[in-house]
PDB file of N, CA and C in Angstrom:
ATOM      1  N   UNK A   1      20.847  -4.442  -7.943  1.00  0.00           N
ATOM      2  CA  UNK A   1      19.765  -5.211  -8.314  1.00  0.00           C
ATOM      3  C   UNK A   1      18.824  -4.301  -7.619  1.00  0.00           C
ATOM      4  N   UNK A   2      18.901  -4.490  -6.162  1.00  0.00           N
ATOM      5  CA  UNK A   2      17.706  -3.805  -5.428  1.00  0.00           C
ATOM      6  C   UNK A   2      17.302  -2.600  -5.379  1.00  0.00           C
ATOM      7  N   UNK A   3      18.581  -1.986  -5.216  1.00  0.00           N
ATOM      8  CA  UNK A   3      18.609  -0.501  -5.720  1.00  0.00           C
ATOM      9  C   UNK A   3      18.168  -0.105  -7.074  1.00  0.00           C
ATOM     10  N   UNK A   4      18.315  -0.894  -8.231  1.00  0.00           N
ATOM     11  CA  UNK A   4      17.560  -0.263  -9.198  1.00  0.00           C
ATOM     12  C   UNK A   4      16.194  -0.534  -9.243  1.00  0.00           C
ATOM     13  N   UNK A   5      16.018  -1.595  -8.776  1.00  0.00           N
ATOM     14  CA  UNK A   5      14.481  -1.981  -8.573  1.00  0.00           C
ATOM     15  C   UNK A   5      13.576  -0.780  -7.937  1.00  0.00           C
ATOM     16  N   UNK A   6      14.300  -0.562  -6.580  1.00  0.00           N
ATOM     17  CA  UNK A   6      13.309   0.637  -5.828  1.00  0.00           C
ATOM     18  C   UNK A   6      13.694   1.816  -6.103  1.00  0.00           C
ATOM     19  N   UNK A   7      14.627   1.866  -7.404  1.00  0.00           N
ATOM     20  CA  UNK A   7      14.892   3.616  -7.978  1.00  0.00           C
ATOM     21  C   UNK A   7      13.722   3.606  -9.284  1.00  0.00           C
ATOM     22  N   UNK A   8      13.657   2.389  -9.747  1.00  0.00           N
ATOM     23  CA  UNK A   8      12.759   2.323 -10.759  1.00  0.00           C
ATOM     24  C   UNK A   8      11.180   2.945 -10.130  1.00  0.00           C
ATOM     25  N   UNK A   9      10.831   2.045  -9.054  1.00  0.00           N
ATOM     26  CA  UNK A   9       9.752   1.811  -8.570  1.00  0.00           C
ATOM     27  C   UNK A   9       9.282   3.197  -8.115  1.00  0.00           C
ATOM     28  N   UNK A  10      10.666   3.995  -7.523  1.00  0.00           N
ATOM     29  CA  UNK A  10       9.967   5.682  -6.810  1.00  0.00           C
ATOM     30  C   UNK A  10       9.808   6.501  -8.319  1.00  0.00           C
ATOM     31  N   UNK A  11      10.578   6.117  -9.347  1.00  0.00           N
ATOM     32  CA  UNK A  11      10.651   7.141 -10.355  1.00  0.00           C
ATOM     33  C   UNK A  11       9.442   7.173 -10.924  1.00  0.00           C
ATOM     34  N   UNK A  12       8.564   5.882 -10.738  1.00  0.00           N
ATOM     35  CA  UNK A  12       7.394   5.500 -11.534  1.00  0.00           C
ATOM     36  C   UNK A  12       6.121   6.478 -10.536  1.00  0.00           C
ATOM     37  N   UNK A  13       6.422   6.642  -9.583  1.00  0.00           N
ATOM     38  CA  UNK A  13       5.528   7.677  -8.325  1.00  0.00           C
ATOM     39  C   UNK A  13       5.854   9.033  -9.136  1.00  0.00           C
ATOM     40  N   UNK A  14       7.068   9.505  -9.755  1.00  0.00           N
ATOM     41  CA  UNK A  14       7.613  10.636  -9.856  1.00  0.00           C
ATOM     42  C   UNK A  14       6.802  10.912 -10.920  1.00  0.00           C
ATOM     43  N   UNK A  15       7.026   9.875 -12.094  1.00  0.00           N
ATOM     44  CA  UNK A  15       6.336  10.570 -13.515  1.00  0.00           C
ATOM     45  C   UNK A  15       4.757  10.082 -13.413  1.00  0.00           C
ATOM     46  N   UNK A  16       4.262   9.133 -12.681  1.00  0.00           N
ATOM     47  CA  UNK A  16       2.571   9.486 -12.543  1.00  0.00           C
ATOM     48  C   UNK A  16       2.371  10.610 -11.881  1.00  0.00           C
ATOM     49  N   UNK A  17       3.025  11.299 -10.703  1.00  0.00           N
ATOM     50  CA  UNK A  17       2.653  12.508 -10.277  1.00  0.00           C
ATOM     51  C   UNK A  17       2.940  13.700 -10.979  1.00  0.00           C
ATOM     52  N   UNK A  18       4.006  13.941 -12.244  1.00  0.00           N
ATOM     53  CA  UNK A  18       4.215  14.257 -12.936  1.00  0.00           C
ATOM     54  C   UNK A  18       2.867  14.857 -13.905  1.00  0.00           C
ATOM     55  N   UNK A  19       2.435  13.447 -14.333  1.00  0.00           N
ATOM     56  CA  UNK A  19       1.617  13.238 -15.283  1.00  0.00           C
ATOM     57  C   UNK A  19      -0.038  13.724 -14.642  1.00  0.00           C
ATOM     58  N   UNK A  20      -0.049  13.497 -13.692  1.00  0.00           N
ATOM     59  CA  UNK A  20      -1.271  14.224 -12.761  1.00  0.00           C
ATOM     60  C   UNK A  20      -1.127  15.694 -12.758  1.00  0.00           C
ATOM     61  N   UNK A  21      -0.304  16.168 -12.695  1.00  0.00           N
ATOM     62  CA  UNK A  21      -0.076  17.483 -12.380  1.00  0.00           C
ATOM     63  C   UNK A  21      -0.560  18.250 -13.785  1.00  0.00           C
ATOM     64  N   UNK A  22       0.234  17.504 -14.937  1.00  0.00           N
ATOM     65  CA  UNK A  22      -0.160  18.011 -15.978  1.00  0.00           C
ATOM     66  C   UNK A  22      -1.579  18.154 -16.712  1.00  0.00           C
ATOM     67  N   UNK A  23      -1.877  17.096 -16.146  1.00  0.00           N
ATOM     68  CA  UNK A  23      -3.434  16.995 -16.518  1.00  0.00           C
ATOM     69  C   UNK A  23      -4.263  17.638 -15.580  1.00  0.00           C
ATOM     70  N   UNK A  24      -3.900  18.428 -14.705  1.00  0.00           N
ATOM     71  CA  UNK A  24      -4.328  19.336 -13.992  1.00  0.00           C
ATOM     72  C   UNK A  24      -4.437  20.472 -14.466  1.00  0.00           C
ATOM     73  N   UNK A  25      -3.443  21.082 -14.735  1.00  0.00           N
ATOM     74  CA  UNK A  25      -2.812  22.273 -15.038  1.00  0.00           C
ATOM     75  C   UNK A  25      -2.546  22.631 -16.211  1.00  0.00           C
ATOM     76  N   UNK A  26      -2.238  21.488 -17.119  1.00  0.00           N
ATOM     77  CA  UNK A  26      -1.941  21.646 -18.821  1.00  0.00           C
ATOM     78  C   UNK A  26      -0.580  22.212 -18.878  1.00  0.00           C
ATOM     79  N   UNK A  27       0.351  22.174 -17.575  1.00  0.00           N
ATOM     80  CA  UNK A  27       1.498  22.625 -18.420  1.00  0.00           C
ATOM     81  C   UNK A  27       2.697  22.016 -16.783  1.00  0.00           C
ATOM     82  N   UNK A  28       3.729  21.801 -17.422  1.00  0.00           N
ATOM     83  CA  UNK A  28       4.881  21.329 -16.282  1.00  0.00           C
ATOM     84  C   UNK A  28       5.736  22.148 -15.930  1.00  0.00           C
ATOM     85  N   UNK A  29       5.448  23.816 -16.391  1.00  0.00           N
ATOM     86  CA  UNK A  29       6.167  24.950 -15.602  1.00  0.00           C
ATOM     87  C   UNK A  29       5.700  25.399 -14.446  1.00  0.00           C
ATOM     88  N   UNK A  30       6.676  25.622 -13.416  1.00  0.00           N
ATOM     89  CA  UNK A  30       6.083  25.453 -11.800  1.00  0.00           C
ATOM     90  C   UNK A  30       5.554  27.160 -11.805  1.00  0.00           C
ATOM     91  N   UNK A  31       5.853  27.944 -12.730  1.00  0.00           N
ATOM     92  CA  UNK A  31       4.849  29.257 -12.691  1.00  0.00           C
ATOM     93  C   UNK A  31       3.573  29.257 -13.178  1.00  0.00           C
ATOM     94  N   UNK A  32       3.476  28.652 -14.304  1.00  0.00           N
ATOM     95  CA  UNK A  32       2.119  28.274 -14.732  1.00  0.00           C
ATOM     96  C   UNK A  32       1.452  27.338 -13.444  1.00  0.00           C
ATOM     97  N   UNK A  33       2.072  26.225 -13.119  1.00  0.00           N
ATOM     98  CA  UNK A  33       1.061  25.292 -12.204  1.00  0.00           C
ATOM     99  C   UNK A  33       0.939  26.289 -11.233  1.00  0.00           C
ATOM    100  N   UNK A  34       1.384  27.229 -10.219  1.00  0.00           N
ATOM    101  CA  UNK A  34       1.131  28.239  -9.459  1.00  0.00           C
ATOM    102  C   UNK A  34       0.178  29.327  -9.911  1.00  0.00           C
ATOM    103  N   UNK A  35       0.345  29.920 -11.030  1.00  0.00           N
ATOM    104  CA  UNK A  35      -0.943  30.655 -11.116  1.00  0.00           C
ATOM    105  C   UNK A  35      -2.400  30.040 -11.997  1.00  0.00           C
ATOM    106  N   UNK A  36      -2.329  28.316 -12.246  1.00  0.00           N
ATOM    107  CA  UNK A  36      -3.378  27.682 -12.183  1.00  0.00           C
ATOM    108  C   UNK A  36      -4.023  27.466 -10.945  1.00  0.00           C
ATOM    109  N   UNK A  37      -3.106  27.015 -10.274  1.00  0.00           N
ATOM    110  CA  UNK A  37      -3.772  26.544  -8.669  1.00  0.00           C
ATOM    111  C   UNK A  37      -4.298  27.877  -8.216  1.00  0.00           C
ATOM    112  N   UNK A  38      -3.628  29.236  -8.188  1.00  0.00           N
ATOM    113  CA  UNK A  38      -3.888  30.230  -7.535  1.00  0.00           C
ATOM    114  C   UNK A  38      -5.362  31.132  -8.055  1.00  0.00           C
ATOM    115  N   UNK A  39      -5.450  30.793  -9.335  1.00  0.00           N
ATOM    116  CA  UNK A  39      -6.655  31.080  -9.859  1.00  0.00           C
ATOM    117  C   UNK A  39      -8.163  30.502  -9.889  1.00  0.00           C
ATOM    118  N   UNK A  40      -7.534  28.803  -9.675  1.00  0.00           N
ATOM    119  CA  UNK A  40      -8.447  28.175  -9.310  1.00  0.00           C
ATOM    120  C   UNK A  40      -9.228  27.460 -10.800  1.00  0.00           C
ATOM    121  N   UNK A  41      -8.231  27.452 -11.875  1.00  0.00           N
ATOM    122  CA  UNK A  41      -8.603  26.977 -13.202  1.00  0.00           C
ATOM    123  C   UNK A  41      -8.159  25.823 -13.209  1.00  0.00           C
ATOM    124  N   UNK A  42      -7.308  24.864 -12.405  1.00  0.00           N
ATOM    125  CA  UNK A  42      -6.859  23.492 -12.224  1.00  0.00           C
ATOM    126  C   UNK A  42      -7.812  22.803 -11.366  1.00  0.00           C
ATOM    127  N   UNK A  43      -7.737  21.579 -11.615  1.00  0.00           N
ATOM    128  CA  UNK A  43      -8.654  20.258 -11.133  1.00  0.00           C
ATOM    129  C   UNK A  43      -7.874  20.029  -9.704  1.00  0.00           C
ATOM    130  N   UNK A  44      -8.313  20.985  -8.449  1.00  0.00           N
ATOM    131  CA  UNK A  44      -7.546  20.436  -7.306  1.00  0.00           C
ATOM    132  C   UNK A  44      -7.382  19.281  -6.998  1.00  0.00           C
ATOM    133  N   UNK A  45      -8.137  18.418  -7.149  1.00  0.00           N
ATOM    134  CA  UNK A  45      -7.892  16.884  -6.603  1.00  0.00           C
ATOM    135  C   UNK A  45      -6.474  15.989  -7.258  1.00  0.00           C
ATOM    136  N   UNK A  46      -6.624  16.343  -8.573  1.00  0.00           N
ATOM    137  CA  UNK A  46      -5.637  15.866  -9.447  1.00  0.00           C
ATOM    138  C   UNK A  46      -4.339  16.488  -9.094  1.00  0.00           C
ATOM    139  N   UNK A  47      -4.372  17.857  -8.981  1.00  0.00           N
ATOM    140  CA  UNK A  47      -3.253  18.341  -8.705  1.00  0.00           C
ATOM    141  C   UNK A  47      -2.599  18.089  -6.767  1.00  0.00           C
ATOM    142  N   UNK A  48      -3.375  17.978  -6.209  1.00  0.00           N
ATOM    143  CA  UNK A  48      -2.939  17.349  -4.880  1.00  0.00           C
ATOM    144  C   UNK A  48      -2.593  15.777  -4.880  1.00  0.00           C
ATOM    145  N   UNK A  49      -3.014  15.478  -5.937  1.00  0.00           N
ATOM    146  CA  UNK A  49      -2.600  14.231  -5.455  1.00  0.00           C
ATOM    147  C   UNK A  49      -1.114  13.784  -6.722  1.00  0.00           C
ATOM    148  N   UNK A  50      -1.424  14.586  -7.593  1.00  0.00           N
ATOM    149  CA  UNK A  50       0.370  14.313  -8.225  1.00  0.00           C
ATOM    150  C   UNK A  50       1.268  15.261  -7.318  1.00  0.00           C
ATOM    151  N   UNK A  51       0.655  16.110  -6.702  1.00  0.00           N
ATOM    152  CA  UNK A  51       2.216  16.738  -5.667  1.00  0.00           C
ATOM    153  C   UNK A  51       2.183  15.572  -4.977  1.00  0.00           C
ATOM    154  N   UNK A  52       1.500  15.010  -4.185  1.00  0.00           N
ATOM    155  CA  UNK A  52       1.775  13.995  -3.100  1.00  0.00           C
ATOM    156  C   UNK A  52       2.448  12.626  -3.696  1.00  0.00           C
ATOM    157  N   UNK A  53       2.339  12.570  -5.125  1.00  0.00           N
ATOM    158  CA  UNK A  53       2.901  11.415  -5.539  1.00  0.00           C
ATOM    159  C   UNK A  53       4.148  11.571  -5.855  1.00  0.00           C
ATOM    160  N   UNK A  54       4.285  13.175  -6.501  1.00  0.00           N
ATOM    161  CA  UNK A  54       5.971  13.401  -6.601  1.00  0.00           C
ATOM    162  C   UNK A  54       6.860  13.407  -5.381  1.00  0.00           C
ATOM    163  N   UNK A  55       6.076  13.968  -4.174  1.00  0.00           N
ATOM    164  CA  UNK A  55       6.853  13.772  -2.936  1.00  0.00           C
ATOM    165  C   UNK A  55       7.160  12.647  -2.596  1.00  0.00           C
ATOM    166  N   UNK A  56       6.359  11.689  -2.766  1.00  0.00           N
ATOM    167  CA  UNK A  56       6.535  10.104  -1.983  1.00  0.00           C
ATOM    168  C   UNK A  56       7.294   9.813  -2.900  1.00  0.00           C
ATOM    169  N   UNK A  57       7.699  10.359  -4.196  1.00  0.00           N
ATOM    170  CA  UNK A  57       8.688   9.319  -5.323  1.00  0.00           C
ATOM    171  C   UNK A  57       9.663   9.809  -4.796  1.00  0.00           C
ATOM    172  N   UNK A  58      10.181  11.180  -4.379  1.00  0.00           N
ATOM    173  CA  UNK A  58      11.307  11.877  -4.043  1.00  0.00           C
ATOM    174  C   UNK A  58      11.976  11.584  -2.651  1.00  0.00           C
ATOM    175  N   UNK A  59      10.790  11.302  -1.849  1.00  0.00           N
ATOM    176  CA  UNK A  59      11.364  11.387  -0.268  1.00  0.00           C
ATOM    177  C   UNK A  59      11.765   9.646  -0.830  1.00  0.00           C
ATOM    178  N   UNK A  60      11.019   8.667  -1.359  1.00  0.00           N
ATOM    179  CA  UNK A  60      11.572   7.119  -1.476  1.00  0.00           C
ATOM    180  C   UNK A  60      13.046   7.348  -1.967  1.00  0.00           C
ATOM    181  N   UNK A  61      13.334   8.109  -2.915  1.00  0.00           N
ATOM    182  CA  UNK A  61      14.759   8.259  -3.536  1.00  0.00           C
ATOM    183  C   UNK A  61      15.766   8.725  -2.499  1.00  0.00           C
ATOM    184  N   UNK A  62      15.143  10.025  -1.458  1.00  0.00           N
ATOM    185  CA  UNK A  62      16.162  10.365  -0.688  1.00  0.00           C
ATOM    186  C   UNK A  62      16.009   9.539   0.740  1.00  0.00           C
ATOM    187  N   UNK A  63      15.340   9.109   0.818  1.00  0.00           N
ATOM    188  CA  UNK A  63      14.852   7.676   2.154  1.00  0.00           C
ATOM    189  C   UNK A  63      14.687   8.612   3.186  1.00  0.00           C
ATOM    190  N   UNK A  64      13.724   9.371   3.185  1.00  0.00           N
ATOM    191  CA  UNK A  64      13.347  10.075   4.194  1.00  0.00           C
ATOM    192  C   UNK A  64      12.495   9.294   5.043  1.00  0.00           C
ATOM    193  N   UNK A  65      12.277   9.748   6.244  1.00  0.00           N
ATOM    194  CA  UNK A  65      11.521   8.688   7.004  1.00  0.00           C
ATOM    195  C   UNK A  65      10.691   7.632   7.197  1.00  0.00           C
ATOM    196  N   UNK A  66       9.427   7.729   6.353  1.00  0.00           N
ATOM    197  CA  UNK A  66       8.690   6.695   6.300  1.00  0.00           C
ATOM    198  C   UNK A  66       9.783   5.652   4.827  1.00  0.00           C
ATOM    199  N   UNK A  67      10.010   6.285   4.387  1.00  0.00           N
ATOM    200  CA  UNK A  67      10.259   5.191   3.406  1.00  0.00           C
ATOM    201  C   UNK A  67      11.893   4.895   3.466  1.00  0.00           C
ATOM    202  N   UNK A  68      12.377   4.794   4.563  1.00  0.00           N
ATOM    203  CA  UNK A  68      13.994   4.291   4.592  1.00  0.00           C
ATOM    204  C   UNK A  68      14.448   3.339   5.110  1.00  0.00           C
ATOM    205  N   UNK A  69      13.651   1.991   5.228  1.00  0.00           N
ATOM    206  CA  UNK A  69      13.772   0.541   5.333  1.00  0.00           C
ATOM    207  C   UNK A  69      14.255  -0.038   4.528  1.00  0.00           C
ATOM    208  N   UNK A  70      14.605   0.693   3.334  1.00  0.00           N
ATOM    209  CA  UNK A  70      15.726  -0.468   2.066  1.00  0.00           C
ATOM    210  C   UNK A  70      16.796   0.007   2.196  1.00  0.00           C
ATOM    211  N   UNK A  71      17.156   1.321   2.832  1.00  0.00           N
ATOM    212  CA  UNK A  71      18.520   1.361   2.741  1.00  0.00           C
ATOM    213  C   UNK A  71      19.603   0.636   3.221  1.00  0.00           C
ATOM    214  N   UNK A  72      19.503   0.230   4.470  1.00  0.00           N
ATOM    215  CA  UNK A  72      20.645  -0.661   4.728  1.00  0.00           C
ATOM    216  C   UNK A  72      20.785  -1.874   4.177  1.00  0.00           C
ATOM    217  N   UNK A  73      19.710  -2.517   3.432  1.00  0.00           N
ATOM    218  CA  UNK A  73      20.107  -3.690   2.547  1.00  0.00           C
ATOM    219  C   UNK A  73      20.970  -3.360   1.565  1.00  0.00           C
ATOM    220  N   UNK A  74      20.400  -2.382   0.860  1.00  0.00           N
ATOM    221  CA  UNK A  74      21.244  -1.728  -0.224  1.00  0.00           C
ATOM    222  C   UNK A  74      22.489  -1.342  -0.100  1.00  0.00           C
ATOM    223  N   UNK A  75      22.800  -0.685   0.923  1.00  0.00           N
ATOM    224  CA  UNK A  75      24.236  -0.175   1.033  1.00  0.00           C
ATOM    225  C   UNK A  75      25.196  -1.222   1.604  1.00  0.00           C
ATOM    226  N   UNK A  76      24.584  -2.291   2.469  1.00  0.00           N
ATOM    227  CA  UNK A  76      25.548  -3.478   2.945  1.00  0.00           C
ATOM    228  C   UNK A  76      25.907  -4.440   1.732  1.00  0.00           C
ATOM    229  N   UNK A  77      25.086  -4.340   0.616  1.00  0.00           N
ATOM    230  CA  UNK A  77      25.411  -4.921  -0.535  1.00  0.00           C
ATOM    231  C   UNK A  77      26.356  -4.137  -1.499  1.00  0.00           C
ATOM    232  N   UNK A  78      26.435  -3.210  -1.308  1.00  0.00           N
ATOM    233  CA  UNK A  78      27.086  -2.014  -2.329  1.00  0.00           C
ATOM    234  C   UNK A  78      28.871  -1.631  -1.787  1.00  0.00           C
ATOM    235  N   UNK A  79      29.653  -1.544  -2.680  1.00  0.00           N
ATOM    236  CA  UNK A  79      31.094  -1.396  -2.629  1.00  0.00           C
ATOM    237  C   UNK A  79      31.057   0.015  -1.794  1.00  0.00           C
ATOM    238  N   UNK A  80      32.390   0.357  -0.988  1.00  0.00           N
ATOM    239  CA  UNK A  80      32.787   1.217  -0.094  1.00  0.00           C
ATOM    240  C   UNK A  80      32.482   2.519  -0.926  1.00  0.00           C
ATOM    241  N   UNK A  81      32.685   2.840  -2.253  1.00  0.00           N
ATOM    242  CA  UNK A  81      32.747   3.976  -3.006  1.00  0.00           C
ATOM    243  C   UNK A  81      31.440   4.272  -3.205  1.00  0.00           C
ATOM    244  N   UNK A  82      30.759   3.239  -3.324  1.00  0.00           N
ATOM    245  CA  UNK A  82      29.353   3.412  -3.957  1.00  0.00           C
ATOM    246  C   UNK A  82      28.504   4.110  -2.619  1.00  0.00           C
ATOM    247  N   UNK A  83      28.899   3.347  -1.562  1.00  0.00           N
ATOM    248  CA  UNK A  83      28.103   3.420  -0.169  1.00  0.00           C
ATOM    249  C   UNK A  83      28.359   5.056   0.435  1.00  0.00           C
ATOM    250  N   UNK A  84      29.764   5.329  -0.274  1.00  0.00           N
ATOM    251  CA  UNK A  84      30.150   6.680   0.485  1.00  0.00           C
ATOM    252  C   UNK A  84      29.348   8.084  -0.399  1.00  0.00           C
ATOM    253  N   UNK A  85      29.179   7.527  -1.492  1.00  0.00           N
ATOM    254  CA  UNK A  85      28.441   8.347  -2.489  1.00  0.00           C
ATOM    255  C   UNK A  85      27.241   8.778  -2.475  1.00  0.00           C
ATOM    256  N   UNK A  86      26.421   7.517  -2.677  1.00  0.00           N
ATOM    257  CA  UNK A  86      24.913   7.618  -2.634  1.00  0.00           C
ATOM    258  C   UNK A  86      24.430   8.189  -1.667  1.00  0.00           C
ATOM    259  N   UNK A  87      24.805   8.581  -0.309  1.00  0.00           N
ATOM    260  CA  UNK A  87      24.389   9.311   0.337  1.00  0.00           C
ATOM    261  C   UNK A  87      24.027  10.656   0.487  1.00  0.00           C
ATOM    262  N   UNK A  88      25.454  11.274  -0.290  1.00  0.00           N
ATOM    263  CA  UNK A  88      25.765  12.496  -0.276  1.00  0.00           C
ATOM    264  C   UNK A  88      24.911  13.216  -1.191  1.00  0.00           C
ATOM    265  N   UNK A  89      25.650  12.905  -2.697  1.00  0.00           N
ATOM    266  CA  UNK A  89      25.316  14.038  -4.146  1.00  0.00           C
ATOM    267  C   UNK A  89      23.942  13.746  -4.359  1.00  0.00           C
ATOM    268  N   UNK A  90      23.309  12.952  -4.539  1.00  0.00           N
ATOM    269  CA  UNK A  90      21.570  12.636  -4.890  1.00  0.00           C
ATOM    270  C   UNK A  90      20.985  13.086  -3.722  1.00  0.00           C
ATOM    271  N   UNK A  91      21.405  12.668  -2.822  1.00  0.00           N
ATOM    272  CA  UNK A  91      20.330  13.087  -1.708  1.00  0.00           C
ATOM    273  C   UNK A  91      20.400  14.680  -1.085  1.00  0.00           C
ATOM    274  N   UNK A  92      21.530  15.512  -1.468  1.00  0.00           N
ATOM    275  CA  UNK A  92      21.457  16.958  -1.777  1.00  0.00           C
ATOM    276  C   UNK A  92      20.582  17.765  -2.468  1.00  0.00           C
ATOM    277  N   UNK A  93      21.071  16.651  -4.062  1.00  0.00           N
ATOM    278  CA  UNK A  93      20.123  17.484  -4.801  1.00  0.00           C
ATOM    279  C   UNK A  93      18.718  17.326  -4.755  1.00  0.00           C
ATOM    280  N   UNK A  94      18.123  16.006  -4.288  1.00  0.00           N
ATOM    281  CA  UNK A  94      16.569  15.710  -4.312  1.00  0.00           C
ATOM    282  C   UNK A  94      15.828  16.453  -3.244  1.00  0.00           C
ATOM    283  N   UNK A  95      16.628  16.587  -2.152  1.00  0.00           N
ATOM    284  CA  UNK A  95      16.329  17.844  -1.088  1.00  0.00           C
ATOM    285  C   UNK A  95      16.198  19.153  -1.680  1.00  0.00           C
ATOM    286  N   UNK A  96      16.923  19.410  -2.677  1.00  0.00           N
ATOM    287  CA  UNK A  96      16.595  20.587  -3.143  1.00  0.00           C
ATOM    288  C   UNK A  96      15.688  20.855  -3.932  1.00  0.00           C
ATOM    289  N   UNK A  97      15.385  19.984  -4.883  1.00  0.00           N
ATOM    290  CA  UNK A  97      14.086  19.650  -5.529  1.00  0.00           C
ATOM    291  C   UNK A  97      13.002  19.420  -4.854  1.00  0.00           C
ATOM    292  N   UNK A  98      13.165  18.915  -4.120  1.00  0.00           N
ATOM    293  CA  UNK A  98      11.564  18.906  -2.891  1.00  0.00           C
ATOM    294  C   UNK A  98      11.504  20.199  -2.187  1.00  0.00           C
ATOM    295  N   UNK A  99      12.276  20.882  -1.708  1.00  0.00           N
ATOM    296  CA  UNK A  99      11.991  22.411  -1.351  1.00  0.00           C
ATOM    297  C   UNK A  99      11.529  23.184  -2.735  1.00  0.00           C
ATOM    298  N   UNK A 100      12.026  23.295  -3.839  1.00  0.00           N
ATOM    299  CA  UNK A 100      11.663  23.870  -4.950  1.00  0.00           C
ATOM    300  C   UNK A 100      10.158  23.405  -5.015  1.00  0.00           C
ATOM    301  N   UNK A 101       9.777  22.288  -4.987  1.00  0.00           N
ATOM    302  CA  UNK A 101       8.124  21.796  -5.254  1.00  0.00           C
ATOM    303  C   UNK A 101       7.388  22.308  -4.422  1.00  0.00           C
ATOM    304  N   UNK A 102       7.973  22.348  -3.300  1.00  0.00           N
ATOM    305  CA  UNK A 102       7.071  22.712  -1.806  1.00  0.00           C
ATOM    306  C   UNK A 102       6.681  24.036  -2.272  1.00  0.00           C
ATOM    307  N   UNK A 103       7.590  24.984  -2.432  1.00  0.00           N
ATOM    308  CA  UNK A 103       7.571  26.333  -2.840  1.00  0.00           C
ATOM    309  C   UNK A 103       6.635  26.857  -4.018  1.00  0.00           C
ATOM    310  N   UNK A 104       6.790  25.803  -5.168  1.00  0.00           N
ATOM    311  CA  UNK A 104       6.280  25.821  -6.092  1.00  0.00           C
ATOM    312  C   UNK A 104       4.521  25.893  -6.089  1.00  0.00           C
ATOM    313  N   UNK A 105       4.596  24.720  -5.359  1.00  0.00           N
ATOM    314  CA  UNK A 105       3.187  24.266  -5.033  1.00  0.00           C
ATOM    315  C   UNK A 105       2.410  24.613  -4.273  1.00  0.00           C
ATOM    316  N   UNK A 106       1.456  25.706  -4.242  1.00  0.00           N
ATOM    317  CA  UNK A 106       0.801  26.346  -3.012  1.00  0.00           C
ATOM    318  C   UNK A 106       0.049  25.161  -2.145  1.00  0.00           C
ATOM    319  N   UNK A 107      -0.210  24.145  -2.922  1.00  0.00           N
ATOM    320  CA  UNK A 107      -1.037  22.976  -1.917  1.00  0.00           C
ATOM    321  C   UNK A 107      -0.341  22.863  -0.872  1.00  0.00           C
ATOM    322  N   UNK A 108       0.854  22.450  -1.451  1.00  0.00           N
ATOM    323  CA  UNK A 108       1.823  21.653  -0.416  1.00  0.00           C
ATOM    324  C   UNK A 108       2.624  22.646   0.562  1.00  0.00           C
ATOM    325  N   UNK A 109       2.729  23.755  -0.237  1.00  0.00           N
ATOM    326  CA  UNK A 109       3.596  25.035   0.692  1.00  0.00           C
ATOM    327  C   UNK A 109       3.064  25.507   1.554  1.00  0.00           C
ATOM    328  N   UNK A 110       1.874  25.375   1.480  1.00  0.00           N
ATOM    329  CA  UNK A 110       0.691  26.319   2.524  1.00  0.00           C
ATOM    330  C   UNK A 110       0.457  27.305   1.857  1.00  0.00           C
TER     331      UNK A 110
END
């Protein structure tokens, strides 16, 4: 139950960040977001906050360093098969998504 609640909490961050990015650029396509951010037609503050919220939500799901306090409690109460699966497959997928976001958002990627 704790994993479900924390997953829903982090999904809220991701969805709210996507909504802010869409509000800033008018698109959810990474190429349109990059062109709107580089041309200066987007709201830079909304885009930055939205990108930060997306990264916070994904970091929470991956259990990256500032958001890793919940993982021992969740893994302690889970069956062994779930404990073996959860750190591997979703973690790798979310790390790839986070890398794509850092490349796609010029504000975060540098």
